[in-house]
Coordinates of C-alpha atoms in Angstrom, one line a residue:
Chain A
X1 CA 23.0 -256.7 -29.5
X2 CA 25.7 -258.5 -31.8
X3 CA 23.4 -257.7 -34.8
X4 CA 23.4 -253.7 -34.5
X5 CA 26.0 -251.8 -36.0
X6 CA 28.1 -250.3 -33.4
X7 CA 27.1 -246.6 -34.0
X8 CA 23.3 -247.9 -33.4
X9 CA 24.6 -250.1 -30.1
X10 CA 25.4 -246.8 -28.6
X11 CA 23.0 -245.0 -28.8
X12 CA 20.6 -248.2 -26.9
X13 CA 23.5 -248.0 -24.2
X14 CA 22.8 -244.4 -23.9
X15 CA 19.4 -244.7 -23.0
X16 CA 19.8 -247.7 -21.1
X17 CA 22.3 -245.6 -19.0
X18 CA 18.9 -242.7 -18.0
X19 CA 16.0 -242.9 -16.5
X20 CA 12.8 -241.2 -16.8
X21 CA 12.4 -237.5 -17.6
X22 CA 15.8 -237.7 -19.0
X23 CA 15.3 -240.1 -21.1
X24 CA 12.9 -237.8 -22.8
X25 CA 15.6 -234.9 -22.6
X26 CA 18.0 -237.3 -24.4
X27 CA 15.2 -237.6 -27.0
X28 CA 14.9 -234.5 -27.5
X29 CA 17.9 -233.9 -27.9
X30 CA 17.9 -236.4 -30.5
X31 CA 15.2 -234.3 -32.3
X32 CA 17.4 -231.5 -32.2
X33 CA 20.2 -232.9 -34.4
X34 CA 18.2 -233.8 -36.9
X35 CA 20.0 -232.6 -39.9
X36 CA 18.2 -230.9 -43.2
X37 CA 17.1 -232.6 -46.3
X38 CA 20.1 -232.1 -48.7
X39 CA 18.9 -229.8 -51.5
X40 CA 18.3 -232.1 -54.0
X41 CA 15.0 -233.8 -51.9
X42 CA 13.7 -230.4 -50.7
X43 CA 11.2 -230.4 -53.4
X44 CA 10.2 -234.3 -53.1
X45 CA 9.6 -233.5 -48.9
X46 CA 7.2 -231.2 -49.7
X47 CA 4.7 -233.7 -51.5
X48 CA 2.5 -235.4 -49.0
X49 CA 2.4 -238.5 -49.0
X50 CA -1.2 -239.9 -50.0
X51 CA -3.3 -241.5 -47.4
X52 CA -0.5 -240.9 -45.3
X53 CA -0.8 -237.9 -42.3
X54 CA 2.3 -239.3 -41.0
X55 CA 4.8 -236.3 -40.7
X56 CA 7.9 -237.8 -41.6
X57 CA 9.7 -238.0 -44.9
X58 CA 12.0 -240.7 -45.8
X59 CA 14.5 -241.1 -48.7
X60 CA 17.0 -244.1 -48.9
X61 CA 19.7 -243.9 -51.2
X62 CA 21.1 -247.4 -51.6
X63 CA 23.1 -247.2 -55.0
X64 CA 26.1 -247.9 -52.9
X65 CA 24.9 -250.7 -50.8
X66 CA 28.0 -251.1 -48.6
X67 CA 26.9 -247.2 -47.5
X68 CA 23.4 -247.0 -47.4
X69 CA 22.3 -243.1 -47.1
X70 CA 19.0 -242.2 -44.9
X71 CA 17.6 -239.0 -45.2
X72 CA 14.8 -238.3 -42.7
X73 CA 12.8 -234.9 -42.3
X74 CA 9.6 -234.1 -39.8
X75 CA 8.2 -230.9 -38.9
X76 CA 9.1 -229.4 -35.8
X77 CA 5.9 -230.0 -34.2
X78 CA 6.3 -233.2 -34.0
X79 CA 9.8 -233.8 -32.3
X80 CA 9.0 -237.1 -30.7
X81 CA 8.9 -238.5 -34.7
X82 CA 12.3 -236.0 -35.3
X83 CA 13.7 -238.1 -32.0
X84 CA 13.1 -241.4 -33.8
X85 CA 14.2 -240.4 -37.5
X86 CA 17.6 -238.8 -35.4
X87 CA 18.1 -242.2 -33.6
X88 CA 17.8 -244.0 -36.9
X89 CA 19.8 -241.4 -38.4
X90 CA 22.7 -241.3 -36.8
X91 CA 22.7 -245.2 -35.6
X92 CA 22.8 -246.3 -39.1
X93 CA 23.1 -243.8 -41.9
X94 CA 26.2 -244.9 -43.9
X95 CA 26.0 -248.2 -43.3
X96 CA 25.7 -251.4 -45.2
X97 CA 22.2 -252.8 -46.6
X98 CA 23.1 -255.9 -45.3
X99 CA 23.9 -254.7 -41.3
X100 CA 20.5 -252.5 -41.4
X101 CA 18.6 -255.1 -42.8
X102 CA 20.0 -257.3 -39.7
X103 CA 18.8 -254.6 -37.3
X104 CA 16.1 -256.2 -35.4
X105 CA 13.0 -255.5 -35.7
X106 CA 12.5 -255.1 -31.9
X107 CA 15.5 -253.1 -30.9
X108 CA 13.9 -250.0 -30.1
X109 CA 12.8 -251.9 -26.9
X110 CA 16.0 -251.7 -25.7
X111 CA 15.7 -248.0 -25.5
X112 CA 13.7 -248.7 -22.7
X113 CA 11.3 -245.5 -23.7
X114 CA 8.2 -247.3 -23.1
X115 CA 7.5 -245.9 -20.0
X116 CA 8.1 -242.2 -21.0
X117 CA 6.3 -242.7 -24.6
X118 CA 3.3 -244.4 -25.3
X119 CA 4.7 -247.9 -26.4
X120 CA 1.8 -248.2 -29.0
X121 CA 3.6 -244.9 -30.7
X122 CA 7.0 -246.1 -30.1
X123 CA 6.4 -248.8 -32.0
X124 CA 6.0 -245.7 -34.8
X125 CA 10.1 -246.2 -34.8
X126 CA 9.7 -249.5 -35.2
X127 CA 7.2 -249.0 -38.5
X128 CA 10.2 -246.4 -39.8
X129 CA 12.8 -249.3 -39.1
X130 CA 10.4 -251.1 -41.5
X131 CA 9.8 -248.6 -44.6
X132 CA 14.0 -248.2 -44.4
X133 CA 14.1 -252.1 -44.9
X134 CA 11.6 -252.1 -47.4
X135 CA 13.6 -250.1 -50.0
X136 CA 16.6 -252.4 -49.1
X137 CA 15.0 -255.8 -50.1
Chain B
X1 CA -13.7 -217.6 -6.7
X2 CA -14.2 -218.6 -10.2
X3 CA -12.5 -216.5 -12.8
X4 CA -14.7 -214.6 -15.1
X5 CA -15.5 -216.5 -18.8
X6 CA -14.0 -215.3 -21.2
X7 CA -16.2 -212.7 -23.1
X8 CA -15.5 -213.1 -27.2
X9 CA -18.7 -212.3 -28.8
X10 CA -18.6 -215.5 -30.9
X11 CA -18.3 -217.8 -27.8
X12 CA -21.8 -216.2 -26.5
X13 CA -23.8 -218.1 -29.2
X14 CA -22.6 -221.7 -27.4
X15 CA -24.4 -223.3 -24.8
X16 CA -21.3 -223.1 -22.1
X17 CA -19.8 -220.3 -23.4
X18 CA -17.8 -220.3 -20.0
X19 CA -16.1 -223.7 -21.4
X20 CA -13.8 -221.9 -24.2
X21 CA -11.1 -219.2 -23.6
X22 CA -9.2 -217.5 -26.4
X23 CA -5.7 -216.8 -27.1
X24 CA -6.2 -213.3 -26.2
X25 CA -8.0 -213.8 -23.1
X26 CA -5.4 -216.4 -21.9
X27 CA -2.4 -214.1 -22.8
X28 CA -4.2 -211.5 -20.8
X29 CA -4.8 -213.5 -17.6
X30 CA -1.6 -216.1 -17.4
X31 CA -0.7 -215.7 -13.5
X32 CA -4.0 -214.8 -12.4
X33 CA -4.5 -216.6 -9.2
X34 CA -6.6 -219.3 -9.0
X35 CA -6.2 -219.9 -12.9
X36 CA -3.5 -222.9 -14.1
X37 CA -2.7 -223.8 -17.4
X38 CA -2.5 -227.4 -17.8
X39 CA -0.9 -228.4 -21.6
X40 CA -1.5 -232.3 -23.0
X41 CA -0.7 -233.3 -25.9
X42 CA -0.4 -236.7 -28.8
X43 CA 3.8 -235.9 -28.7
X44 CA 5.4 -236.3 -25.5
X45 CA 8.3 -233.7 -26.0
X46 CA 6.2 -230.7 -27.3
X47 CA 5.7 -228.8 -24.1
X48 CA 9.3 -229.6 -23.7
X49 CA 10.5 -228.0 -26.8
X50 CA 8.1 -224.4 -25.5
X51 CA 4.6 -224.1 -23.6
X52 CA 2.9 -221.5 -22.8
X53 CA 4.6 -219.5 -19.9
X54 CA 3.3 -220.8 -16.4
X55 CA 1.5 -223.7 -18.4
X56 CA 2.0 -227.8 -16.3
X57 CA 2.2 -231.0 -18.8
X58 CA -0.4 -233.3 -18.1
X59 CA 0.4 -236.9 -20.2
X60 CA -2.7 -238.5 -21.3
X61 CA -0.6 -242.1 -21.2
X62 CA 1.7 -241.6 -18.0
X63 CA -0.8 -239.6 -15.9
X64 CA -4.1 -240.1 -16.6
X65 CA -4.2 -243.7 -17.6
X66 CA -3.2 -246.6 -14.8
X67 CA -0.3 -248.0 -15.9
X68 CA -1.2 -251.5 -15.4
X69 CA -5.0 -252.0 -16.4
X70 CA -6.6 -250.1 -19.3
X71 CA -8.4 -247.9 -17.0
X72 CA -8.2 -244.3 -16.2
X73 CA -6.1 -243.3 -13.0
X74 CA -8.7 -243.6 -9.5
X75 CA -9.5 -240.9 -7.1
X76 CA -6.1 -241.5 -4.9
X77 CA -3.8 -240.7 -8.4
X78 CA -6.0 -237.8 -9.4
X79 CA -5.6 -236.1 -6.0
X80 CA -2.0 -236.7 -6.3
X81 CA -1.9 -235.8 -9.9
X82 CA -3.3 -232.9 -9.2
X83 CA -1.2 -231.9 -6.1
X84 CA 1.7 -232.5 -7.2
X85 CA 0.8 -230.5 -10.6
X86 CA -0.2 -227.5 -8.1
X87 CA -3.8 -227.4 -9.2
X88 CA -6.4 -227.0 -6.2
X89 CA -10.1 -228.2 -6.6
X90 CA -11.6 -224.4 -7.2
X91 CA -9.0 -223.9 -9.6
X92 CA -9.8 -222.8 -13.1
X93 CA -7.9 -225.2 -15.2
X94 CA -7.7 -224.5 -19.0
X95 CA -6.3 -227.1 -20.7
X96 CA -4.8 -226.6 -24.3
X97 CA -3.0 -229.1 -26.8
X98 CA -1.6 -230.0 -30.3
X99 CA -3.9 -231.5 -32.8
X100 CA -6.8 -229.2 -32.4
X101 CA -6.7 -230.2 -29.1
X102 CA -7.5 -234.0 -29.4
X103 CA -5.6 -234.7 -26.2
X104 CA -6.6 -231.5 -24.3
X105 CA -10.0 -232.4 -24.5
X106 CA -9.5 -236.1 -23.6
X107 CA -7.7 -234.6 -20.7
X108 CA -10.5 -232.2 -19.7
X109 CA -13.0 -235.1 -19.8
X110 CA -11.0 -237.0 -17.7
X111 CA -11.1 -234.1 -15.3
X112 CA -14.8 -234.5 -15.6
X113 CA -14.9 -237.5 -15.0
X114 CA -13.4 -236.6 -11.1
X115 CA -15.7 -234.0 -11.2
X116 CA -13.4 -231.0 -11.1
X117 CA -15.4 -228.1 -12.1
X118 CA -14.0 -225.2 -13.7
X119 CA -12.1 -226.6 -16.5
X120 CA -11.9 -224.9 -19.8
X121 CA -10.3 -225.3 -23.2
X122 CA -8.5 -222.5 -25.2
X123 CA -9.6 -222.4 -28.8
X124 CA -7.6 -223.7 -31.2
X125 CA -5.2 -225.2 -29.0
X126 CA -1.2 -224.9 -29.0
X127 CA -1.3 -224.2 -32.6
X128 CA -3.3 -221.1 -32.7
X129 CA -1.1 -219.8 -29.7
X130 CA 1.8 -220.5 -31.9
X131 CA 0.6 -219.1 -35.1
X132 CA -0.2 -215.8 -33.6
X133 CA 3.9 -215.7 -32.1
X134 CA 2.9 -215.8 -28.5
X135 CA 4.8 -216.2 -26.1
X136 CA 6.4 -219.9 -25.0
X137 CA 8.9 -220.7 -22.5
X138 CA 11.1 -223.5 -21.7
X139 CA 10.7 -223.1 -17.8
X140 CA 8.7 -225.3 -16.0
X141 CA 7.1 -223.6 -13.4
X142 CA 7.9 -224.9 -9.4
X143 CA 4.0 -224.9 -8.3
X144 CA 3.7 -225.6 -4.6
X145 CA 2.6 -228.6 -4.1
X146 CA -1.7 -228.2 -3.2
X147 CA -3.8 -230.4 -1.0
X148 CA -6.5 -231.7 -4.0
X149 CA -9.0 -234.0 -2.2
X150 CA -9.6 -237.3 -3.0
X151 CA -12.5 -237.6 -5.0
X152 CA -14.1 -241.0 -6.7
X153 CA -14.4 -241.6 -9.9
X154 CA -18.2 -241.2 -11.3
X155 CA -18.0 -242.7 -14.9
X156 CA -21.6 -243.3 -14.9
X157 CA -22.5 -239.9 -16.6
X158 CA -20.0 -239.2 -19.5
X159 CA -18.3 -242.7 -19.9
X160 CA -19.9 -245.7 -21.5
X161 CA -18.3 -249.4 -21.5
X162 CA -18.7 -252.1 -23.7
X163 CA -21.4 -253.4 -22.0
X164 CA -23.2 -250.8 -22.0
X165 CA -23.1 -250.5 -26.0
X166 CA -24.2 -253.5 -26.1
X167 CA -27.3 -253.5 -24.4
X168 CA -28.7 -249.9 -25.6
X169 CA -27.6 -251.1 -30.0
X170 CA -30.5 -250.1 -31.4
X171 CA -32.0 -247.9 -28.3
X172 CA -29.2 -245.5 -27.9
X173 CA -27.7 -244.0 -31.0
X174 CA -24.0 -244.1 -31.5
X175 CA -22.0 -241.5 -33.3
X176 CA -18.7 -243.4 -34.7
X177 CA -16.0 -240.1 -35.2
X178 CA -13.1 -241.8 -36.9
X179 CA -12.4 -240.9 -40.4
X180 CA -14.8 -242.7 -43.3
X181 CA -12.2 -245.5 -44.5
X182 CA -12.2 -246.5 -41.1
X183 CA -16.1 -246.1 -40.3
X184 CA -16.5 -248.3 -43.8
X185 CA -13.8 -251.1 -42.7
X186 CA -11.7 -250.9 -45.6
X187 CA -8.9 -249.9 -42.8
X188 CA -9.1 -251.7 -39.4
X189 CA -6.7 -248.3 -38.4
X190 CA -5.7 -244.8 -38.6
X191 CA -3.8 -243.8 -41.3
X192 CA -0.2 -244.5 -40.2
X193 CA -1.3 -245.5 -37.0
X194 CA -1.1 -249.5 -37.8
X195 CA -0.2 -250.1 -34.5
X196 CA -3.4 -249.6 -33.1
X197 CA -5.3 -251.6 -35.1
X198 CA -7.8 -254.2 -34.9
X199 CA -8.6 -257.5 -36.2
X200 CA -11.8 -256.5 -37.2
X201 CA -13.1 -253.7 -39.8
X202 CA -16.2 -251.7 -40.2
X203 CA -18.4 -250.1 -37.4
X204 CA -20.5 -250.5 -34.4
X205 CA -24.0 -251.6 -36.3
X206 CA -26.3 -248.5 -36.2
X207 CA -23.3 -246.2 -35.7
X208 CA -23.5 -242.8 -38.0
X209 CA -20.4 -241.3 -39.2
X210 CA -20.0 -237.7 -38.2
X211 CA -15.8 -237.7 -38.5
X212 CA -14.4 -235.3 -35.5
X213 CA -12.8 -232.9 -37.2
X214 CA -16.2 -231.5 -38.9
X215 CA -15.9 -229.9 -35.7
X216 CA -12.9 -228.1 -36.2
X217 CA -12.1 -225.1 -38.8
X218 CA -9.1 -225.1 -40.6
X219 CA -7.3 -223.0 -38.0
X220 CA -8.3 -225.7 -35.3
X221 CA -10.8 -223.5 -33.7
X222 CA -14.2 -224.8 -33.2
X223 CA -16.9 -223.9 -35.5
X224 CA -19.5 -221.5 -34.9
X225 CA -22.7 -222.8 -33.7
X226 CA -24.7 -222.2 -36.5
X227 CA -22.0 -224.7 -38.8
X228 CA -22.2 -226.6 -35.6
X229 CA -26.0 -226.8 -35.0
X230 CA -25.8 -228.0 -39.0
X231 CA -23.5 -230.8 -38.5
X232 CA -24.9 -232.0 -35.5
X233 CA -28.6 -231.0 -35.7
X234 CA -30.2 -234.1 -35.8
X235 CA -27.8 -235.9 -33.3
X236 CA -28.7 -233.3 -31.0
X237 CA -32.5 -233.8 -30.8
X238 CA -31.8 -237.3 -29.6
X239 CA -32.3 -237.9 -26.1
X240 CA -29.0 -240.0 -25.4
X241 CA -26.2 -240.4 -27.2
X242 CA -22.7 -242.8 -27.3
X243 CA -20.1 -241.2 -29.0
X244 CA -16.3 -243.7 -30.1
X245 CA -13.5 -243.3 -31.7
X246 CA -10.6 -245.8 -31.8
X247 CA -9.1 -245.5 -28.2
X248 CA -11.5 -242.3 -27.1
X249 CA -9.7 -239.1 -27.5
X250 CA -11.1 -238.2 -31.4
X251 CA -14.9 -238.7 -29.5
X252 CA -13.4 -236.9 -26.3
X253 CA -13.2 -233.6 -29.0
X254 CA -17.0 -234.8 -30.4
X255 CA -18.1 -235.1 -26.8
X256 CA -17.0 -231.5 -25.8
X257 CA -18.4 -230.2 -28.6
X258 CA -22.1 -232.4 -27.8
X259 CA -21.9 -231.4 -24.0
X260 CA -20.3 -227.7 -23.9
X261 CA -21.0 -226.5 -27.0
X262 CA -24.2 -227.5 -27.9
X263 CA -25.5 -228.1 -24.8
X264 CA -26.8 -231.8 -24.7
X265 CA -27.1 -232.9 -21.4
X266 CA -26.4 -237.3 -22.2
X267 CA -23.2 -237.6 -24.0
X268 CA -21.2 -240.5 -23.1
X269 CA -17.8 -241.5 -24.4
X270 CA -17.2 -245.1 -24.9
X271 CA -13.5 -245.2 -24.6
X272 CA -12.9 -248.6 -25.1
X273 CA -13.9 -247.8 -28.8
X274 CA -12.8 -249.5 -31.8
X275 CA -9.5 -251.1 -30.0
X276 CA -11.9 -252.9 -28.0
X277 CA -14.7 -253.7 -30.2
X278 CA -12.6 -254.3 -33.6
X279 CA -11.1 -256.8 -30.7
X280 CA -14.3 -258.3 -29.2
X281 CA -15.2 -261.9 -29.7
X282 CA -19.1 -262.5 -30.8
X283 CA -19.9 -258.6 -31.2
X284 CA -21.7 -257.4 -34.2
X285 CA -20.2 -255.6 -37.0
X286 CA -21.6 -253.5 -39.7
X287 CA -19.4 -252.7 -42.9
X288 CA -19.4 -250.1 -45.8
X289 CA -20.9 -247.0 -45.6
X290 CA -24.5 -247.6 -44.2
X291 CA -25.3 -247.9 -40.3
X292 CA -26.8 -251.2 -40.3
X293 CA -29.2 -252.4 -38.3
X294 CA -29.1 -253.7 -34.8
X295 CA -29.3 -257.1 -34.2
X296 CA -32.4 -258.7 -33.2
X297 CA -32.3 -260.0 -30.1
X298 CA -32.0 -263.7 -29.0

């Protein structure tokens, strides 16, 4: 875990720390904090994405790259995808390029969800993880 | 004592009209005894963030598939699945779900599959219950526990493996139900979906393409029968017919709509679908937008 940023280390201990159903509260909670778009990406949310019927919406701002900002937005009927953008969120917006980019690829396993989620869809956080590293390289 | 079908006008021109229930009749019978609402959905945490009051989550990955083989629970986990859900073997079950109920009618063929008989899907799924503000609750409801027998298995009717593709290509007709980029080959998965991929491209050879959600109107209701009877006409008027998707819930939606709806009495769903044959070594493959032909044999 020496790669993660600390704020992202957390959150893995949290989930390490529950078992089961409330693993799946803690991700719902998750999906709860979410925040809103900032005003200035409502508009650009609101375009789909072609050949794309994912729900979520993903801006990163890296003109500062010692504070990388991720803005994440899904609909609310799809909370398991708001879960994942939260985790991401809040376990590395504001960050360096260079920490996230040393996130590994694999950490979500540590979240030991693949029990309570199907782990073909949580590797859907792991595709996210991906697209945020993609506008950092 | 089965529970009257629901009488909406429109479901009266489908085969097993009994099969569908609407919002209204649902919202007019929730705590009838003898009727459980079961919801299963593609996201995990929906029925956790409302369900339908009274309503019990059925997971098509944690419940209904064994956790160690890629194989549907047996007898032994249904009857304790079902128990432990509250659901008794002359219950009505009707079974709703997100994405025009993909996964509530994977769910109800499973229940098939055990043979439980009075199980019925509500039209349009969770998404037409929400659009028209009904009610949702966060409670999960404390059902005592029932004593569901144990009963076997019997995948021979509505499930087809592998091997069983194999040997009918070019007797049995296959309807392929995934979108067309997927039917054609140029993707080898869903869109955003790369996870469940394949190595492989393109369809089973002799496969038509008849995408699922011809099925479904824009509100996520089925179609009438006449748009139906259009869509499916000439699939229909074949004797027997294998219908895959990419891991068997898009052709669990095709297959309700075959069986119930339209009334054809040799549907099977092969389940193992493309994630197994994409997979397969030394199985034919047809590309691009034509069937293709089966191979001769050796």
């Amino acid at each position: 875990m020496a790669e993660m940023p600390e704020s992202l280390a957390e959150i893995v201990e949290d989930f390490a720390a529950v078992d089961g159903q409330n693993k799946l509260q803690l991700l719902l909670e998750f999906s709860r904090e979410l925040p809103e778009l900032p005003a200035h990406l409502e508009q650009a949310a609101m375009e789909p994405v072609p050949e794309c019927q994912s729900p979520l919406f993903l801006s990163v701002d890296s003109a500062d790259t010692d504070h990388v900002q991720l803005y994440f937005s899904a609909p609310p009927e799809a909370p398991t995808t708001r879960g994942f953008a939260s985790i991401l969120h809040q376990g590395l917006h504001g960050h360096s390029a260079r920490a996230i980019l040393d996130v590994p690829d694999d950490f979500y396993l540590a979240l030991g969800l693949g029990d309570a989620v199907s782990p073909l869809r949580l590797r859907g956080m792991s595709a996210m993880l991906t697209r945020i590293k993609r506008h950092l390289r | 004592m089965p529970i009257a079908a629901d009488p909406t006008p429109t479901f009266a021109d489908y085969e097993h009209p009994d099969r569908l229930v609407s919002t209204q009749w649902l919202s007019a019978h929730i705590g009838t005894p003898g009727l459980k609402v079961v919801e299963s959905d593609e996201d995990v945490l929906l029925y956790d963030v409302g369900h339908i009051p009274g309503a019990v989550k059925v997971d098509w990955h944690l419940d209904l598939n064994d956790p160690v083989e890629r194989d549907y629970i047996d007898g032994e986990q249904f009857a304790a699945l079902m128990s432990r859900k509250g659901i008794s073997r002359d219950d009505t079950v009707v079974i709703y779900g997100d994405k025009s109920n993909w996964w509530a009618a994977y769910a109800l063929w499973v229940f098939t599959l055990f043979g439980h008989e009075d199980v019925r899907l509500l039209d349009g799924g969770r998404d037409a219950w929400l659009a028209e503000n009904r009610e949702t609750t966060l409670d999960v409801p404390d059902s005592p526990v029932t004593e569901y027998p144990v009963v076997e298995r019997d995948d021979a009717p509505i499930r087809a493996y592998a091997s069983d593709v194999l040997s009918s290509l070019g007797t049995i007709p296959l309807i392929d139900v995934r979108s067309p980029a997927e039917y054609t080959g140029e993707r080898t998965h869903m869109p955003d979906y790369p996870e469940e991929g394949a190595l492989r491209g393109g369809h089973i050879p002799t496969a038509v393409s008849i995408p699922w959600a011809k099925a479904a109107a824009a509100d996520g209701r089925f179609r009438t029968r006449a748009e139906l009877d259009e869509i499916y006409g000439e699939i229909v008027a074949q004797e027997k017919v294998i219908a895959y998707c990419r891991i068997g819930e898009r052709s669990s939606h095709t297959w309700f709509v075959l069986t119930h709806l339209l009334g054809h009495s040799s549907v099977r769903n092969y389940d193992g679908s493309w994630t197994e044959w994409g997979n397969a070594v030394r199985v034919p493959i047809a590309r691009g937008d034509e069937p293709g032909d089966a191979p001769s044999k050796q």
